[in-house]
Each structure stands twice: as C-alpha cells, then as structure tokens.
Tab-separated table of C-alpha atoms and ligand atoms in Angstrom:
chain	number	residue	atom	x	y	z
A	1	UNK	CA	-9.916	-40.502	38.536
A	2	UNK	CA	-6.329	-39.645	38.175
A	3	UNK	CA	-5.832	-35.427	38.619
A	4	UNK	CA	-4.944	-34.330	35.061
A	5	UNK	CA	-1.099	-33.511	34.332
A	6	UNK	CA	0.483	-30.534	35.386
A	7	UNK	CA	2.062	-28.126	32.025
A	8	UNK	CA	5.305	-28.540	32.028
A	9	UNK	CA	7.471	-28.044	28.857
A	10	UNK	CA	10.898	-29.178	28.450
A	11	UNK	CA	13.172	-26.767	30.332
A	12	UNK	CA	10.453	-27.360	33.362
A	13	UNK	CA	8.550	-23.620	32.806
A	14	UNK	CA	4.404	-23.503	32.470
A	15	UNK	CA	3.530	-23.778	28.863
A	16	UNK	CA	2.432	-20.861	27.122
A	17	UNK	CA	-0.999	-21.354	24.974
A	18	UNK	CA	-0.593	-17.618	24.200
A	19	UNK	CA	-0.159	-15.857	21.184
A	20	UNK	CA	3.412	-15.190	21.530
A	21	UNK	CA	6.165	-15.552	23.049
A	22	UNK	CA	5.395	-19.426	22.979
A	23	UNK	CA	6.973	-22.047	24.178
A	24	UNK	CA	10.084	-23.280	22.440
A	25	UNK	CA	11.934	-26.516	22.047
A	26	UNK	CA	15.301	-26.743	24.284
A	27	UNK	CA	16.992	-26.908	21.685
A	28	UNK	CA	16.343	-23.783	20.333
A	29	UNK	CA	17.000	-22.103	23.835
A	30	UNK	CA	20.243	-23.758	23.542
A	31	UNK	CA	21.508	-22.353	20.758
A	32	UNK	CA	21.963	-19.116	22.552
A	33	UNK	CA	24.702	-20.694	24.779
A	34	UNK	CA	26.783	-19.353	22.768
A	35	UNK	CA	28.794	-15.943	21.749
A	36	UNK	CA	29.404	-14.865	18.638
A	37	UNK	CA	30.653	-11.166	17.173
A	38	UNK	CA	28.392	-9.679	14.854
A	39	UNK	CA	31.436	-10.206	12.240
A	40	UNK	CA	32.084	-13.322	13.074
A	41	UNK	CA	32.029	-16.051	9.885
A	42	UNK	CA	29.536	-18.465	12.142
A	43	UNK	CA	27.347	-16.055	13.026
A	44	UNK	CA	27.115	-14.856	9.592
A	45	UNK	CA	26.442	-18.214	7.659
A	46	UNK	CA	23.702	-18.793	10.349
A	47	UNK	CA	22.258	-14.931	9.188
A	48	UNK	CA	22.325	-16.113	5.598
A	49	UNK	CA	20.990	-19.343	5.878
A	50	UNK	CA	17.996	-18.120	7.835
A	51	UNK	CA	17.281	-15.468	5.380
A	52	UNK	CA	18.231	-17.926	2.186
A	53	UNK	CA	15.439	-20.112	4.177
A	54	UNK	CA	12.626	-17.683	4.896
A	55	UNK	CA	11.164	-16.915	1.463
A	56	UNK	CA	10.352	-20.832	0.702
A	57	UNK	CA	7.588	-20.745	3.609
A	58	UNK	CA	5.864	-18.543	1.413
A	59	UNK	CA	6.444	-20.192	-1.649
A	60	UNK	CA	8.586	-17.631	-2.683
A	61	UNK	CA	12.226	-19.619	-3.010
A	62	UNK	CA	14.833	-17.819	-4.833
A	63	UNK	CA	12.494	-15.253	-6.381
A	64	UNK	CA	11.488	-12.714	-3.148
A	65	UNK	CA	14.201	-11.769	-0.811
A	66	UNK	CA	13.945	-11.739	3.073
A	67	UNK	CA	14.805	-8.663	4.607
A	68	UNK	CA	15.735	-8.932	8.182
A	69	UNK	CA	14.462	-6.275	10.827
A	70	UNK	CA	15.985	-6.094	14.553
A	71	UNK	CA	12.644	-5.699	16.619
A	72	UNK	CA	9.017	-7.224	17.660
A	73	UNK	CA	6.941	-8.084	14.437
A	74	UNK	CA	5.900	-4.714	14.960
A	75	UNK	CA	8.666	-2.949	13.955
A	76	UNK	CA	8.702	-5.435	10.582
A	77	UNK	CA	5.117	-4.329	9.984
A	78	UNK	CA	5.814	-0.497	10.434
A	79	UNK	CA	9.401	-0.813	7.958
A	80	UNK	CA	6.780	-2.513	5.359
A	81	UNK	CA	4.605	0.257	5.632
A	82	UNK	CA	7.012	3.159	5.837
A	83	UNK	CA	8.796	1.688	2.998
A	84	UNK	CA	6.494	0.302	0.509
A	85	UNK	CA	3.657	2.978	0.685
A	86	UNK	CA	5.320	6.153	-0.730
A	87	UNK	CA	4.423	10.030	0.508
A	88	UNK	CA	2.245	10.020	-2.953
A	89	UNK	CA	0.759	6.842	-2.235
A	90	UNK	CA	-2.783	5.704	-0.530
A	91	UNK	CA	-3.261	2.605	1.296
A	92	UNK	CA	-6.409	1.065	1.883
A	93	UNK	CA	-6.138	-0.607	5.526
A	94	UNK	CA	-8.601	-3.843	6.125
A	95	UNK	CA	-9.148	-3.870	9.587
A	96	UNK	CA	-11.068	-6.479	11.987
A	97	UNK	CA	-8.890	-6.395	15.164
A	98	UNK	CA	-6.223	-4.922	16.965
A	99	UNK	CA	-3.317	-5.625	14.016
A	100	UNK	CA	-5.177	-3.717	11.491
A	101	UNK	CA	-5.986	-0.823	13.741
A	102	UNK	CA	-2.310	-0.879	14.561
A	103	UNK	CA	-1.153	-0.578	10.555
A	104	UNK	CA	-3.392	2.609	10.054
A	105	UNK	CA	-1.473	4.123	13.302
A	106	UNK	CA	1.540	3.213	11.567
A	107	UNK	CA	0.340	4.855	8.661
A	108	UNK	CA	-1.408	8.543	10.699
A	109	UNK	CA	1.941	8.861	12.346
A	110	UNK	CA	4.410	8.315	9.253
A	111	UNK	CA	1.746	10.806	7.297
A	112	UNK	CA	1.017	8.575	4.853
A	113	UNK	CA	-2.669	8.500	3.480
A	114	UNK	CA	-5.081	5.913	4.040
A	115	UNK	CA	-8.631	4.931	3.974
A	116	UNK	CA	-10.211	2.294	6.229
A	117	UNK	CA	-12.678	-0.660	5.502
A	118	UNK	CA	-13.379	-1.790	8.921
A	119	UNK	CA	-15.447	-5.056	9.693
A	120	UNK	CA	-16.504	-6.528	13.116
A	121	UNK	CA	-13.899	-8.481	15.128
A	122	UNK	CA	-15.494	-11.763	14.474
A	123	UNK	CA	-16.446	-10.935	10.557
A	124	UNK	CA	-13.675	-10.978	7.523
A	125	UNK	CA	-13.626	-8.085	5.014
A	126	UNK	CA	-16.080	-8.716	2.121
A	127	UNK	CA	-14.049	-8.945	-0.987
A	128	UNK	CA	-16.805	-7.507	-3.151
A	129	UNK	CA	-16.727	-4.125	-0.719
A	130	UNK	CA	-13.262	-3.982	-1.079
A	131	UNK	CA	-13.120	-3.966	-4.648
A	132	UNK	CA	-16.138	-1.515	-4.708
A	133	UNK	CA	-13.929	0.456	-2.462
A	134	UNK	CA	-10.811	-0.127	-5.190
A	135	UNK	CA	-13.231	0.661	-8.268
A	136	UNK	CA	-14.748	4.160	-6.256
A	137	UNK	CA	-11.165	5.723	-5.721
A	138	UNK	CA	-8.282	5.193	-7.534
A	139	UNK	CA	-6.087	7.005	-5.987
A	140	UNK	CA	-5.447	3.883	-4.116
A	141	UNK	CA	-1.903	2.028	-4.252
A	142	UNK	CA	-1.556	0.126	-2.027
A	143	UNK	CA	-3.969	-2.801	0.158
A	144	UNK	CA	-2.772	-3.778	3.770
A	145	UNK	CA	-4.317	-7.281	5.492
A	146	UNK	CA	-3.713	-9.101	8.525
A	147	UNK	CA	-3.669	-13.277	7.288
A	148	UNK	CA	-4.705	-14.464	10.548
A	149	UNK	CA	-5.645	-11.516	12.876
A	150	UNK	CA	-4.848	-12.488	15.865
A	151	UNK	CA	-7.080	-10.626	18.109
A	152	UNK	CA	-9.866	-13.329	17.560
A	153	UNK	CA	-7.833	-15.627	15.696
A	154	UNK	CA	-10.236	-15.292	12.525
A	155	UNK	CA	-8.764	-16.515	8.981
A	156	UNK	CA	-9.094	-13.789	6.575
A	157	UNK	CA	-9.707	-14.479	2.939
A	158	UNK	CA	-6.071	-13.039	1.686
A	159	UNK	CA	-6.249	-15.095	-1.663
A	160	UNK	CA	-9.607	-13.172	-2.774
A	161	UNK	CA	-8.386	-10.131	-1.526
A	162	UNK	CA	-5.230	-10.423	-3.264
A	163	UNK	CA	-6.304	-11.170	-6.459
A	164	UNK	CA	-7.810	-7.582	-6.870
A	165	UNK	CA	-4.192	-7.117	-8.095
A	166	UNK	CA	-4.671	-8.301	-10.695
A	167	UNK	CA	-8.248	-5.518	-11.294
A	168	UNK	CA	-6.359	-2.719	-10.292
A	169	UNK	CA	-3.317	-0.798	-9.890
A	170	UNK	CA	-2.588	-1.638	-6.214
A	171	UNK	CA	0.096	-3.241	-4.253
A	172	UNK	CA	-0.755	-5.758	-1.564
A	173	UNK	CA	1.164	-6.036	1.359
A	174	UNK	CA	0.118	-8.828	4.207
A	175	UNK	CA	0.946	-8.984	7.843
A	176	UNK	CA	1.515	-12.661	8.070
A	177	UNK	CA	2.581	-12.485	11.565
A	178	UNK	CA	0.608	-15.485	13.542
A	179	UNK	CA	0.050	-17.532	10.337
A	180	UNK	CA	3.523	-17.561	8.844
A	181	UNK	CA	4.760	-20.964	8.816
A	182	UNK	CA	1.208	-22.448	9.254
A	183	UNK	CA	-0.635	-21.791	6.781
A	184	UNK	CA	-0.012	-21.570	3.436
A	185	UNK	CA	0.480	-18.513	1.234
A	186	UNK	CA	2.004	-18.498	-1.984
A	187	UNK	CA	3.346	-14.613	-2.159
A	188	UNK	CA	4.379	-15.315	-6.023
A	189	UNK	CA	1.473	-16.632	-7.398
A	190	UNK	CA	-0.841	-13.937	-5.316
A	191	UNK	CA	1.451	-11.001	-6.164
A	192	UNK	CA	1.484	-9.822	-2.711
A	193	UNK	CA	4.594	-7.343	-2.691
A	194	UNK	CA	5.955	-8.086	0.664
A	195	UNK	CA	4.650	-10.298	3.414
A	196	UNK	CA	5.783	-9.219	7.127
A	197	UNK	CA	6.461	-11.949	10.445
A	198	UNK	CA	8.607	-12.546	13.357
A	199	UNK	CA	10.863	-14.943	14.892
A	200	UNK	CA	8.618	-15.992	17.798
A	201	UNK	CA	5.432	-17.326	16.216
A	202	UNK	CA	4.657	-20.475	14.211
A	203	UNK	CA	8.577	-21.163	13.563
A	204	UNK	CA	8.876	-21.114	17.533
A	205	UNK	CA	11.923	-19.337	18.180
A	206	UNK	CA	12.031	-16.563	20.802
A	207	UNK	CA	11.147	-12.879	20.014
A	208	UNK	CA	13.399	-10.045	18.375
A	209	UNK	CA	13.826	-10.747	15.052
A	210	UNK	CA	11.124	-9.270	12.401
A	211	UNK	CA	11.494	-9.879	8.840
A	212	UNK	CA	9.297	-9.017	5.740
A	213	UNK	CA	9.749	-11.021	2.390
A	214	UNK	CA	9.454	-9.070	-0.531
A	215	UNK	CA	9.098	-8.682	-4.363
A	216	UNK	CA	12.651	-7.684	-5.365
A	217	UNK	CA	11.119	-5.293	-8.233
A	218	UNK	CA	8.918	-3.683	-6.070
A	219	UNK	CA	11.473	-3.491	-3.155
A	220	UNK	CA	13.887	-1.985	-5.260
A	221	UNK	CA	11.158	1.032	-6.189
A	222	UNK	CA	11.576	1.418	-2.184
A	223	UNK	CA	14.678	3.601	-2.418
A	224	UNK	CA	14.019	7.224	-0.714
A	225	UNK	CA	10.648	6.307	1.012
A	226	UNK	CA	11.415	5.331	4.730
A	227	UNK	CA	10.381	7.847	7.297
A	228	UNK	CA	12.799	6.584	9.735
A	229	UNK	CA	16.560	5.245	9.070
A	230	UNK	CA	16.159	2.436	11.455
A	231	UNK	CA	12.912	1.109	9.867
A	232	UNK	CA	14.526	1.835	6.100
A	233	UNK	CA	13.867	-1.402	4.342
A	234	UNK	CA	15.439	-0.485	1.320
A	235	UNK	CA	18.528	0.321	2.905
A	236	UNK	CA	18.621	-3.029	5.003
A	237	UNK	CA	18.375	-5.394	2.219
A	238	UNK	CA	20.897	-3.064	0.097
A	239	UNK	CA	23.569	-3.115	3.320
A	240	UNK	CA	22.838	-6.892	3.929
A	241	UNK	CA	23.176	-7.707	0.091
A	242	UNK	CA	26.399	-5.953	-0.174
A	243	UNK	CA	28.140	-6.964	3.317
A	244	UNK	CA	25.862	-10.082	4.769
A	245	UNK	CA	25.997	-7.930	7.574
A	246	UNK	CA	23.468	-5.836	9.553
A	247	UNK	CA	23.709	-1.774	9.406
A	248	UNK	CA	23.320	-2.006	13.297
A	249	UNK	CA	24.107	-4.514	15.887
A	250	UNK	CA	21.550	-7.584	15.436
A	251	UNK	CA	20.097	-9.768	18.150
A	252	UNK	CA	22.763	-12.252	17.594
A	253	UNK	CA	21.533	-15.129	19.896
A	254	UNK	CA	17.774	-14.549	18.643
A	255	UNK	CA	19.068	-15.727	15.018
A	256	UNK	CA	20.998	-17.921	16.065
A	257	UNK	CA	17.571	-19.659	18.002
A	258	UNK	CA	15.668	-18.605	14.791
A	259	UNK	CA	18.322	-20.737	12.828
A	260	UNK	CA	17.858	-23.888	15.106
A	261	UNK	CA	14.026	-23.163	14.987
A	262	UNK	CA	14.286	-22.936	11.260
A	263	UNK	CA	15.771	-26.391	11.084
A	264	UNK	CA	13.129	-27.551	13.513
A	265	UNK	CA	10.315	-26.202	11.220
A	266	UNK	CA	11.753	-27.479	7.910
A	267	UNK	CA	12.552	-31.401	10.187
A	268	UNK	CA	8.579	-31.234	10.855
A	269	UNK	CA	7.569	-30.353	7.038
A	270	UNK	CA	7.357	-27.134	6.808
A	271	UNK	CA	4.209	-25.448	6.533
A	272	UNK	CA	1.737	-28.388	6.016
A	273	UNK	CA	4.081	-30.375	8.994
A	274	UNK	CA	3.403	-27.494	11.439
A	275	UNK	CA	0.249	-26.837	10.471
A	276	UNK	CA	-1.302	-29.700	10.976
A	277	UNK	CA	0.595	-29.931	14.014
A	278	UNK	CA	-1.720	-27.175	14.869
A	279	UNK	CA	-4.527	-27.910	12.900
A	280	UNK	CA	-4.959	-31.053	15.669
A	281	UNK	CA	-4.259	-29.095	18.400
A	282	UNK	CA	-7.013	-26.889	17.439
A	283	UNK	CA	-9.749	-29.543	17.126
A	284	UNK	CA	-8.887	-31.062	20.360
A	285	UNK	CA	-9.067	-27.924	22.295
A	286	UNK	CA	-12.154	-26.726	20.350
A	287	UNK	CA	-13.702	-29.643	20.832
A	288	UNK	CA	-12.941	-30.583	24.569
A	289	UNK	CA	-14.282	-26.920	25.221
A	290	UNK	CA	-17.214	-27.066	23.263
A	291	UNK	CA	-17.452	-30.486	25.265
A	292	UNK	CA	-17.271	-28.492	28.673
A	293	UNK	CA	-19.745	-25.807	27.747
A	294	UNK	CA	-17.637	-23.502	26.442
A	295	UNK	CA	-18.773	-21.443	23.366
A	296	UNK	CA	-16.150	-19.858	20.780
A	297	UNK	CA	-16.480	-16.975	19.130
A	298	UNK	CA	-15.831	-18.095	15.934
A	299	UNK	CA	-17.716	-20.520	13.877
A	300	UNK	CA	-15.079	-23.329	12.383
A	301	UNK	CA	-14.529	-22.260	8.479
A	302	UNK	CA	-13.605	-18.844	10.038
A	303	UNK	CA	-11.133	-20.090	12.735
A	304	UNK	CA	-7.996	-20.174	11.867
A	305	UNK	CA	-5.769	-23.406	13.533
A	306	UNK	CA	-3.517	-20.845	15.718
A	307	UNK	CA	-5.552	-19.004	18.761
A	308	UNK	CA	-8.900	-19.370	20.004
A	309	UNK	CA	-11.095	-16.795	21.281
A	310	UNK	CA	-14.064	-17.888	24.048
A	311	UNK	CA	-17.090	-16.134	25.320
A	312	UNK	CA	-16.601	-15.828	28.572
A	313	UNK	CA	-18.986	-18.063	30.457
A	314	UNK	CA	-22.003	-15.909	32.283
A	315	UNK	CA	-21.658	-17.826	35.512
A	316	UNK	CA	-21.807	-15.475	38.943
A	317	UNK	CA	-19.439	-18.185	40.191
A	318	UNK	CA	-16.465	-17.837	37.239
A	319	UNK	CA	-14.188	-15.078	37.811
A	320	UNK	CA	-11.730	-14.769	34.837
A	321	UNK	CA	-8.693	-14.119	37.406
A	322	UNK	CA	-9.318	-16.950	39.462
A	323	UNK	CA	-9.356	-19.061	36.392
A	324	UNK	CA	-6.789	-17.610	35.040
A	325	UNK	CA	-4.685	-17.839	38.240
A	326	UNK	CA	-5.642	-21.342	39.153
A	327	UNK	CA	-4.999	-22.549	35.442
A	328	UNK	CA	-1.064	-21.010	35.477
A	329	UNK	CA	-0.230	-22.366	39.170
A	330	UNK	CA	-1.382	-26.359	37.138
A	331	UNK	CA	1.260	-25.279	34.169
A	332	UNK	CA	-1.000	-23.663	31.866
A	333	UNK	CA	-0.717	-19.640	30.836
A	334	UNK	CA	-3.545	-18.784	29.101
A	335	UNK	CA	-4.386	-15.064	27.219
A	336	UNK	CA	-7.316	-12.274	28.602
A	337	UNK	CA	-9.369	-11.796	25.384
A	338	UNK	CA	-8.755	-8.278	22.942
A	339	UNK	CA	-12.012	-8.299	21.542
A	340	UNK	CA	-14.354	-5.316	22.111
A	341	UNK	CA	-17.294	-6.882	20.484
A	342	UNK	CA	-17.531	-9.358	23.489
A	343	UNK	CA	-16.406	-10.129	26.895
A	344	UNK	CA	-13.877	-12.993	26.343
A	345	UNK	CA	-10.607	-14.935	26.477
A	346	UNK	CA	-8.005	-16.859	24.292
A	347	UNK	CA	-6.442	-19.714	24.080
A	348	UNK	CA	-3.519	-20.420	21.455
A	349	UNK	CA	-2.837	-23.728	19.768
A	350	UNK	CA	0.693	-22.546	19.061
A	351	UNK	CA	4.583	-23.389	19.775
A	352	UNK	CA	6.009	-26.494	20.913
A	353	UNK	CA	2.512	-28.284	21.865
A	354	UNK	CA	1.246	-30.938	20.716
A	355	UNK	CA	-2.291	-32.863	20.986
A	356	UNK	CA	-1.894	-34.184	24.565
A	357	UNK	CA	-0.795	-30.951	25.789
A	358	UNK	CA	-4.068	-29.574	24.483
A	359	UNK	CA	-6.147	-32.699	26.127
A	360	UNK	CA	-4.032	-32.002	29.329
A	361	UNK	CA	-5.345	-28.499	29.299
A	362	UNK	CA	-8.730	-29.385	28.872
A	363	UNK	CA	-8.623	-31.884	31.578
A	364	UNK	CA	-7.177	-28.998	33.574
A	365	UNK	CA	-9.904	-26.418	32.839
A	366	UNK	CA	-12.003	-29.308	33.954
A	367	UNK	CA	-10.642	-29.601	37.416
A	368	UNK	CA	-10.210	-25.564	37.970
A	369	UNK	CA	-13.987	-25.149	36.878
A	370	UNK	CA	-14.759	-27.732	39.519
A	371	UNK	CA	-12.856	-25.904	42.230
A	372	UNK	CA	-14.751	-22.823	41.247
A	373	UNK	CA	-18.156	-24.608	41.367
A	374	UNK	CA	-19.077	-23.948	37.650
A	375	UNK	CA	-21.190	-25.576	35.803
A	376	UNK	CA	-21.565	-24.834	32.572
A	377	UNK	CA	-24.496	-25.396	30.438
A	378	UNK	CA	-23.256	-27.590	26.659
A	379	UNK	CA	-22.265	-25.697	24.226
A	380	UNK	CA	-22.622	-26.767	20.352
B	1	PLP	C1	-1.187	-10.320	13.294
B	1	PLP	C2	-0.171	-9.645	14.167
B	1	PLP	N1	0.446	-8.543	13.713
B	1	PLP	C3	1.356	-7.892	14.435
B	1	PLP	C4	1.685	-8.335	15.697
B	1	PLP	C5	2.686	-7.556	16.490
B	1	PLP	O1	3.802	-8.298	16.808
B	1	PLP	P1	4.728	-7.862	18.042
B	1	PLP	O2	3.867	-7.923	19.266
B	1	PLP	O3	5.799	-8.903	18.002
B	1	PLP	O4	5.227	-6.501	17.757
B	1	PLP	C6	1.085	-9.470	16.227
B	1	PLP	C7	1.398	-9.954	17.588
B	1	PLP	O5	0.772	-10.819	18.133
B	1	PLP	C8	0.132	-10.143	15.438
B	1	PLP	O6	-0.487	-11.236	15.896
C-alpha cells in the first residue's frame, strides 16, 4: 500500500488540526505584504468593510454593530464582560470547560458579581436549572455562555438558554469564539446583547483581532462601566463611529488578512458554506477514528463540527508524545487534551482543511500507531 500523504498546506508548513491559530489560505497570508498607516484611506475602507461585514454572520446585518478589539479573543471576551455587566449588576456564568471558568476570572478580578452553574466537561447546562437558578435570585442581570466550548468541543444549547430572556430580566451575552462563522446564531431573533469572536477561528485569518457584535441599545447603556480604558467597549465603538479610526494603533496587517479571509468566508457561503465544510470534515475524522479504535468523548448530537476530543487509548505501548511527535514530523499538529474529567487529546476539524486532509490524517494516525505497535481494540 502506498504510505499515506504527508500535511502540507499551501505555503509548505504542517497543517494545524488545532483549535487556533489554524491554518490559513495563502492568500490571506498575502495580504499582509503590504504597509499601510493606520490613517491611511485603504487601510481604513478595509477596517469598515470588515466591521460593515461581521454582524451578518450572526444574522444581525445592519441592526447590531461590530465593535473591533486589538487582542486574542480573550481580550474581546473580557471588554464584553467589563462593559456590559455593570458594578450593580450580577452575572450568572455557565461553565463546562476552560472558557467559562475563564469569564468568571474575568468577572472576580474586574469585581463584578457572579454566581456559577457549573456542569461536567462533557455535559451542557440544563436549561431547566438555569432558569430555576434565574427564578431563585433575581438579582441576576446578566447570563454568560460559551456556543461551542472548546475545551471538549461540546455544542451548548445557546437557543434554549437564550430564550430565558424573554422569562426574565437578564441580558445574555455569548462567547461565540470557535463557532462563529460555523454555526449558526441569529443574535436578533435570540436577543443575545453582544456576541464575542476573533479573527483566527472559523473565518481563518491569523490571530489579533477580537471583536464582539452587539445590540446598539444595550451597547449604548455601556457608557461609564469599563474597568479598564483599553478594554472600554463603549468608548471603541463611540471613537470608531465618529473617526473610522481606532483609539490606539490596530494590528493593521491582521485586518487586512481578516478582510481577505472575510471575502474567503462570504466566496464559500458563509456560515452554512463553512460549516458544512466542517461539518464533513468532522464525520470523516470521527468516523475513520472510531474506525481505528479510537473512542470520543462526546456522543454525536453533543459534538459540535469544530474540535474533537479523544480518550486517550489505555495501551502500555501508546505514549501521547511519541504520537504526538511522530504525527507533526508526517505534517500533522495535533492538540494535548484540556479536559480534567479524562485523560485525553483533540483534534480540530477547523481552517483551511478540507475532507481529504482529514482522510490523510487518519491514514497517518494509522501508520504512526503501527510504528508504535498499537493495536487498538474497535470502538463504536
Ligand atoms: C470558546 C473560546 N473562548 C475564548 C477563547 C480565548 O481566545 P484566545 O486564546 O484567542 O484569547 C477560546 C480560544 O480557543 C475559545 O475557544
């Protein structure tokens, strides 16, 4: 039998089945041959297309405005936070990984209150605790949840959870981070007061742009509540609204990549074209896996189509780091697990790959668990 293909992506680097950075088009790396002044008319019609462009993915076109954030997601995340949850306000945090946990730091260190309804890494918040939570104390404003958290890759139920808003007095804001762009959300029709992402995820452009896309009305009751000028996201979207320019210097070539990735995106069909770009990539890699005795975490109807989390296999012959090594010298960079619930490791369906590139990787894991001498018993 031929040896399977070696990862290669276009500019000739090992692709990255991560959950970000990912690999990127060379197109989009080449739009940062270029320099531009952060003044500079170009740059600037690039800036406003990208953020005349954002609030469409979630359904939002015309009626939420993007507000752009120089950073890692993040630092979008955190400005959400700090901005939307005032010092009077409470903010119930759903956590079931590493990105929730993260948003109640956010939250303990700007001294803003919160309460926690915590659920295992592999188990989605029940939507009937959370509104018994809503219903016990109602001193609650605000509701934070992670779309796709990312530290198993589970799908949480945001629709259910967001339509609480409409039971109580409470403001839902989403980190969209690993889903945005493939998977749908309609902010509008849910309510959801601001949704926050980054440049370097399912749009595929490279990281230092964050961004959160937000109710106007309820971004305009923002005024006065950052904790941090930097992070103010008030203040951004006034500045940007009056001068289409940033308050501070912005990663210039990182929007202008997030402009070509944009165009990339909307060329493929947006949401449903990358999505299902991903939704296949998923099912081959699930499957092949399953096929090689590989068992996943997650059952299907709770994974979402973006990163995969894998037990590790109990073999006394499979050492993670040899696989891991062995798998990045053949062109593929895979990602140690997060979980603490079980030993394990991930593998992301995301960025410029595409079905083969998934069968490729199977085929490799193939050969590299030969090599090792493990044999794994079939999974499902
Ligand atoms: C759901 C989610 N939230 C927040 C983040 C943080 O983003 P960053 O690492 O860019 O700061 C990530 C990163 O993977 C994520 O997946």
């Amino acid at each position: 039998m031929a040896p399977a293909n070696k990862g290669l992506s276009e500019t000739g680097d090992p692709l990255l089945l991560t959950p970000g950075p990912l690999t990127t088009s060379k197109s989009v790396k080449a739009a940062m041959l270029h320099d531009w002044g952060s003044r500079d008319a170009a740059f600037l019609r690039l800036n406003r297309e990208v953020l005349e462009w954002l609030p469409a993915i979630v359904c939002a076109n015309g009626k939420y405005a993007a507000v752009p954030m120089q950073g890692s997601g993040t630092f979008a995340v955190e400005a959400m936070l700090t901005s939307f949850v005032p010092p009077s306000g409470k903010c119930l945090v759903l956590i079931n990984g590493a990105y929730g946990k993260r948003a109640k730091r956010i939250l303990d260190i700007a001294r803003r209150t919160s309460v926690v309804y915590e659920t295992a890494e592999d188990t989605p918040p029940d939507v009937a605790e959370v509104e018994r939570i809503l219903e016990a104390d109602r001193a609650i404003t605000h509701v934070f949840a992670v779309q796709c958290e990312t530290t198993s890759g589970i799908l949480n139920p945001i629709g259910a959870i967001a339509e609480l808003e409409r039971k109580f007095p409470v403001d839902v804001l989403v980190d969209a981070m690993s889903a945005f762009g493939a998977l749908e959300l309609d902010a509008p029709f849910l309510r959801i007061k601001a949704v926050a992402a980054s440049s370097n995820k399912c749009i595929e452009g490279v990281p230092g742009l964050g961004f959160a896309i937000c109710e106007p009305t309820a971004l305009e009751a923002c005024a006065g509540n950052a904790t941090t000028l930097v992070l103010d996201l008030h203040d951004q979207w006034v500045n940007t609204n009056k001068t289409g320019q940033y308050r501070f210097t912005p990663p210039i070539h990182v929007i202008a990549a997030f402009h070509q990735a944009l165009s990339e995106f909307r060329a493929e069909g947006g949401v449903a074209g990358r999505g299902g770009r991903y939704a296949r990539n998923a099912r081959v890699l699930i499957d092949g896996m399953r096929g090689l005795g590989f068992k996943t975490l997650l059952p299907d109807d709770l994974q979402a189509p973006i990163i995969v989390t894998f037990h590790m296999p109990k073999h006394p012959r499979f050492v993670f780091q040899t696989f891991y090594d062995k798998l990045k010298d053949r062109g593929y960079v895979i990602y140690p697990g997060k979980l603490t619930v079980a030993d394990s490791f991930r593998i992301g369906c995301i960025g410029r790959l595409n079905e083969g590139h998934m069968r490729d990787t199977v085929a490799n894991v193939a050969e590299v668990l030969a090599e090792m001498g493990v044999e794994l018993t079939h999974a499902r």
